[in-house]
Amino acid sequence: MKSLILKGKNATERVSSGVFGFDDLINGGFRPNTVNVILGDIGTGKSSFSWHFIGHDETPVIYMSLEEDLDQIRQEALSLGLTTIEEKIKKNQLYFIAAFTEISINSTSGEIAQNFFNIELPQRMNDFKKISEKFGGLKIIIDPLTPLLFEIGELKFQRESINRIFRSLRSIGTTVVTLEKGFGEQLVKIPLFLADSVIDLDFLGLGSIYNRTLTVKKFRGSSHSEKPVPLLFEKGTGLKVLTQ
């Protein structure tokens, strides 16, 4: 079995992001049992990043979606030439949860998110812990977390809710969470503060290799690159970070 944990020079155990070139920026990969936020506007590659994180290893993945069903996500990933989702499905290693499918059609996306994270997710935690213990690790993807933030406008309650969610996620595995940037700094302030790392994706429209960039804004407990680096989309490869 190929482990998802990497060990780099001067690095502790790491969990690979799956994105070509990115792990070089963060000393070998994500730290195990952390929550890592991928921040960006629409079309910057947030979901694509999460598809890479699924990986080609034997580690099971829990994929939580608040906006799309599995067929939509599979088609979008395959359009980039990414096969990670198909591979995990064939191996029965992908646990896909479309939170919106179990709520009334009259519910808002925020109400759906709040119900999922405050009721459904805690009910599933024991099952997730058993999976993590059985396989020696677990990867979790939440794409996106933004609807929950819309519903919980009061900062105090938002902080309590997000803090509780992040603690639960850290207890069962390593998590990638996507967040929309375009709704203002105030909306995403709490999850960015509570996250273990923040990866900022930008579309600059410069028409060069710096048309799209990736910047590691925060990475607790480890050294990391702090400068913007070019981010490319390539058919078959998907996202590719240029580090040189």
Short mmCIF file of C-alpha atoms in Angstrom, two decimals:
data_model
loop_
_atom_site.label_atom_id
_atom_site.label_comp_id
_atom_site.label_asym_id
_atom_site.label_seq_id
_atom_site.Cartn_x
_atom_site.Cartn_y
_atom_site.Cartn_z
CA MET A 1 0.00 0.00 0.00
CA LYS A 2 1.36 3.39 -0.96
CA SER A 3 1.13 5.77 2.00
CA LEU A 4 -0.24 9.27 1.57
CA ILE A 5 2.28 10.48 4.15
CA LEU A 6 5.44 12.05 2.77
CA LYS A 7 8.65 12.85 4.60
CA GLY A 8 10.75 15.64 3.18
CA LYS A 9 13.99 17.23 4.28
CA ASN A 10 13.48 19.06 7.60
CA ALA A 11 9.82 18.03 7.49
CA THR A 12 7.64 16.02 9.81
CA GLU A 13 5.06 13.60 8.40
CA ARG A 14 3.13 15.14 5.53
CA VAL A 15 -0.02 14.54 3.50
CA SER A 16 0.41 15.19 -0.21
CA SER A 17 -1.85 17.80 -1.82
CA GLY A 18 -1.76 15.88 -5.10
CA VAL A 19 -1.13 19.15 -7.01
CA PHE A 20 1.96 19.02 -9.22
CA GLY A 21 4.68 21.25 -7.74
CA PHE A 22 2.65 22.55 -4.79
CA ASP A 23 4.08 20.34 -2.05
CA ASP A 24 7.51 21.87 -2.71
CA LEU A 25 6.15 25.18 -1.38
CA ILE A 26 5.01 23.74 1.96
CA ASN A 27 7.95 21.55 2.93
CA GLY A 28 6.50 18.30 1.58
CA GLY A 29 2.73 18.55 1.99
CA PHE A 30 -0.03 19.33 4.47
CA ARG A 31 0.49 18.45 8.13
CA PRO A 32 -1.69 15.48 9.17
CA ASN A 33 -4.95 16.22 11.00
CA THR A 34 -5.15 19.83 9.91
CA VAL A 35 -7.78 21.98 8.20
CA ASN A 36 -6.51 23.72 5.06
CA VAL A 37 -8.52 26.45 3.32
CA ILE A 38 -8.35 27.01 -0.44
CA LEU A 39 -9.50 30.59 -1.01
CA GLY A 40 -10.36 32.15 -4.36
CA ASP A 41 -12.90 33.76 -6.65
CA ILE A 42 -15.09 31.74 -9.03
CA GLY A 43 -13.01 29.99 -11.69
CA THR A 44 -9.64 30.19 -9.94
CA GLY A 45 -9.31 26.42 -9.42
CA LYS A 46 -10.59 25.79 -5.89
CA SER A 47 -12.63 22.70 -6.77
CA SER A 48 -9.87 21.46 -9.07
CA PHE A 49 -7.46 21.67 -6.14
CA SER A 50 -9.80 19.52 -4.05
CA TRP A 51 -10.02 16.92 -6.83
CA HIS A 52 -6.24 16.62 -6.83
CA PHE A 53 -6.28 16.13 -3.06
CA ILE A 54 -8.37 12.98 -3.54
CA GLY A 55 -5.13 11.41 -4.76
CA HIS A 56 -4.08 8.10 -6.30
CA ASP A 57 -3.13 6.43 -3.00
CA GLU A 58 -5.15 3.95 -0.94
CA THR A 59 -6.42 6.47 1.59
CA PRO A 60 -10.24 6.75 1.74
CA VAL A 61 -11.81 10.14 1.03
CA ILE A 62 -14.95 11.80 2.36
CA TYR A 63 -16.18 14.38 -0.16
CA MET A 64 -18.86 16.75 1.17
CA SER A 65 -20.61 18.94 -1.39
CA LEU A 66 -23.19 21.63 -0.71
CA GLU A 67 -23.71 22.68 -4.33
CA GLU A 68 -23.21 19.80 -6.79
CA ASP A 69 -24.00 16.12 -7.08
CA LEU A 70 -21.44 13.42 -7.77
CA ASP A 71 -22.18 13.12 -11.50
CA GLN A 72 -21.56 16.84 -12.04
CA ILE A 73 -18.27 16.70 -10.17
CA ARG A 74 -17.13 13.57 -12.03
CA GLN A 75 -17.84 15.16 -15.41
CA GLU A 76 -16.02 18.37 -14.52
CA ALA A 77 -12.98 16.49 -13.23
CA LEU A 78 -12.84 14.25 -16.30
CA SER A 79 -13.01 17.32 -18.56
CA LEU A 80 -9.63 18.31 -17.10
CA GLY A 81 -8.32 14.79 -17.57
CA LEU A 82 -8.36 14.04 -13.84
CA THR A 83 -9.17 10.42 -13.01
CA THR A 84 -8.80 10.47 -9.22
CA ILE A 85 -12.55 10.43 -8.55
CA GLU A 86 -13.16 7.50 -10.93
CA GLU A 87 -10.30 5.54 -9.36
CA LYS A 88 -11.57 6.05 -5.83
CA ILE A 89 -15.12 5.08 -6.81
CA LYS A 90 -13.91 1.83 -8.39
CA LYS A 91 -11.94 1.02 -5.22
CA ASN A 92 -14.90 1.89 -2.97
CA GLN A 93 -12.70 4.49 -1.29
CA LEU A 94 -14.82 7.59 -1.98
CA TYR A 95 -17.63 8.47 0.43
CA PHE A 96 -19.59 11.21 -1.33
CA ILE A 97 -22.06 13.25 0.70
CA ALA A 98 -24.34 15.69 -1.10
CA ALA A 99 -25.83 17.49 1.88
CA PHE A 100 -28.47 19.31 -0.14
CA THR A 101 -30.19 16.11 -1.29
CA GLU A 102 -31.67 15.36 2.13
CA ILE A 103 -33.32 18.74 2.77
CA SER A 104 -36.56 20.33 1.60
CA ILE A 105 -36.32 22.08 -1.76
CA ASN A 106 -37.58 25.21 0.02
CA SER A 107 -34.47 25.39 2.23
CA THR A 108 -31.77 27.94 1.50
CA SER A 109 -28.20 26.79 0.85
CA GLY A 110 -27.23 28.24 4.24
CA GLU A 111 -29.99 26.31 6.04
CA ILE A 112 -28.83 23.15 4.26
CA ALA A 113 -25.25 23.77 5.36
CA GLN A 114 -26.25 24.53 8.94
CA ASN A 115 -28.35 21.36 9.17
CA PHE A 116 -25.54 19.29 7.72
CA PHE A 117 -22.72 20.56 9.95
CA ASN A 118 -24.74 20.88 13.17
CA ILE A 119 -26.84 17.71 12.93
CA GLU A 120 -25.85 15.29 10.16
CA LEU A 121 -22.06 15.56 10.43
CA PRO A 122 -21.93 14.90 14.22
CA GLN A 123 -24.13 11.86 13.68
CA ARG A 124 -21.66 10.49 11.12
CA MET A 125 -18.48 11.19 13.12
CA ASN A 126 -18.24 7.76 14.74
CA ASP A 127 -18.46 6.07 11.34
CA PHE A 128 -15.76 8.39 9.97
CA LYS A 129 -13.49 7.68 12.94
CA LYS A 130 -13.83 3.94 12.36
CA ILE A 131 -12.84 4.38 8.70
CA SER A 132 -9.85 6.50 9.71
CA GLU A 133 -8.68 3.95 12.29
CA LYS A 134 -9.09 1.05 9.85
CA PHE A 135 -7.01 2.64 7.07
CA GLY A 136 -4.58 4.63 9.19
CA GLY A 137 -5.78 7.95 7.82
CA LEU A 138 -8.60 9.78 6.12
CA LYS A 139 -8.90 12.74 3.75
CA ILE A 140 -11.89 15.07 3.93
CA ILE A 141 -13.02 17.62 1.34
CA ILE A 142 -15.68 20.30 1.89
CA ASP A 143 -16.51 22.12 -1.33
CA PRO A 144 -17.56 24.81 -0.50
CA LEU A 145 -17.99 25.96 3.10
CA THR A 146 -19.31 29.38 2.01
CA PRO A 147 -23.09 28.62 2.28
CA LEU A 148 -22.74 27.98 6.01
CA LEU A 149 -21.11 31.38 6.51
CA PHE A 150 -24.04 33.14 4.81
CA GLU A 151 -26.49 31.52 7.20
CA ILE A 152 -24.54 32.29 10.39
CA GLY A 153 -24.18 36.06 10.18
CA GLU A 154 -23.44 36.71 13.87
CA LEU A 155 -19.64 36.51 14.25
CA LYS A 156 -19.79 35.00 17.73
CA PHE A 157 -22.00 32.12 16.63
CA GLN A 158 -20.06 31.72 13.40
CA ARG A 159 -16.82 31.38 15.34
CA GLU A 160 -18.32 28.81 17.73
CA SER A 161 -19.79 26.79 14.87
CA ILE A 162 -16.69 26.85 12.65
CA ASN A 163 -14.39 26.11 15.59
CA ARG A 164 -16.50 23.07 16.53
CA ILE A 165 -16.54 21.84 12.93
CA PHE A 166 -12.78 22.26 12.49
CA ARG A 167 -12.03 20.45 15.77
CA SER A 168 -14.19 17.53 14.67
CA LEU A 169 -12.50 17.38 11.27
CA ARG A 170 -9.00 17.41 12.80
CA SER A 171 -9.95 14.46 14.99
CA ILE A 172 -10.62 12.19 11.99
CA GLY A 173 -8.17 13.24 9.27
CA THR A 174 -6.69 15.91 7.03
CA THR A 175 -9.12 18.34 5.44
CA VAL A 176 -9.26 20.65 2.43
CA VAL A 177 -12.01 23.30 2.56
CA THR A 178 -12.85 25.68 -0.30
CA LEU A 179 -14.09 29.24 0.27
CA GLU A 180 -15.39 31.91 -2.09
CA LYS A 181 -13.38 35.14 -1.88
CA GLY A 182 -15.76 37.44 -3.72
CA PHE A 183 -18.24 38.03 -0.88
CA GLY A 184 -15.95 40.23 1.21
CA GLU A 185 -13.26 39.76 3.82
CA GLN A 186 -15.70 39.86 6.74
CA LEU A 187 -17.55 36.74 5.60
CA VAL A 188 -14.44 34.55 5.47
CA LYS A 189 -12.56 36.14 8.38
CA ILE A 190 -13.37 33.48 10.98
CA PRO A 191 -12.52 30.31 8.97
CA LEU A 192 -9.31 31.92 7.70
CA PHE A 193 -8.28 32.68 11.28
CA LEU A 194 -9.15 29.20 12.59
CA ALA A 195 -7.65 27.24 9.66
CA ASP A 196 -4.20 25.68 9.90
CA SER A 197 -3.26 26.90 6.44
CA VAL A 198 -4.65 29.29 3.84
CA ILE A 199 -3.89 28.93 0.12
CA ASP A 200 -4.96 31.93 -1.98
CA LEU A 201 -5.75 31.42 -5.69
CA ASP A 202 -5.90 34.49 -7.95
CA PHE A 203 -6.77 35.22 -11.56
CA LEU A 204 -4.79 38.33 -12.56
CA GLY A 205 -5.56 38.35 -16.29
CA LEU A 206 -2.03 39.40 -17.24
CA GLY A 207 -1.83 37.04 -20.19
CA SER A 208 1.48 35.47 -19.14
CA ILE A 209 2.53 32.62 -16.86
CA TYR A 210 1.33 34.88 -14.03
CA ASN A 211 -2.20 34.91 -15.44
CA ARG A 212 -3.16 32.69 -12.51
CA THR A 213 -1.22 32.61 -9.25
CA LEU A 214 -1.12 30.67 -5.99
CA THR A 215 0.09 32.15 -2.71
CA VAL A 216 0.55 30.39 0.64
CA LYS A 217 -0.85 33.05 2.98
CA LYS A 218 -0.64 30.98 6.15
CA PHE A 219 0.86 27.65 7.20
CA ARG A 220 1.00 26.91 10.92
CA GLY A 221 3.89 25.00 12.40
CA SER A 222 6.11 24.91 9.33
CA SER A 223 8.23 26.94 6.98
CA HIS A 224 6.71 27.73 3.58
CA SER A 225 7.09 29.91 0.52
CA GLU A 226 5.29 33.28 0.83
CA LYS A 227 5.57 34.63 -2.71
CA PRO A 228 2.95 34.25 -5.48
CA VAL A 229 3.82 31.52 -7.97
CA PRO A 230 2.32 30.78 -11.41
CA LEU A 231 -0.56 28.31 -11.50
CA LEU A 232 -1.40 26.56 -14.76
CA PHE A 233 -4.28 24.40 -15.99
CA GLU A 234 -3.08 21.56 -18.23
CA LYS A 235 -5.20 18.88 -19.88
CA GLY A 236 -4.38 15.56 -18.26
CA THR A 237 -2.31 17.13 -15.49
CA GLY A 238 -4.89 19.54 -14.14
CA LEU A 239 -3.36 22.14 -11.84
CA LYS A 240 0.38 22.67 -12.05
CA VAL A 241 2.42 24.99 -9.83
CA LEU A 242 5.58 26.43 -11.36
CA THR A 243 8.14 26.68 -8.57
CA GLN A 244 11.16 27.57 -10.74
#
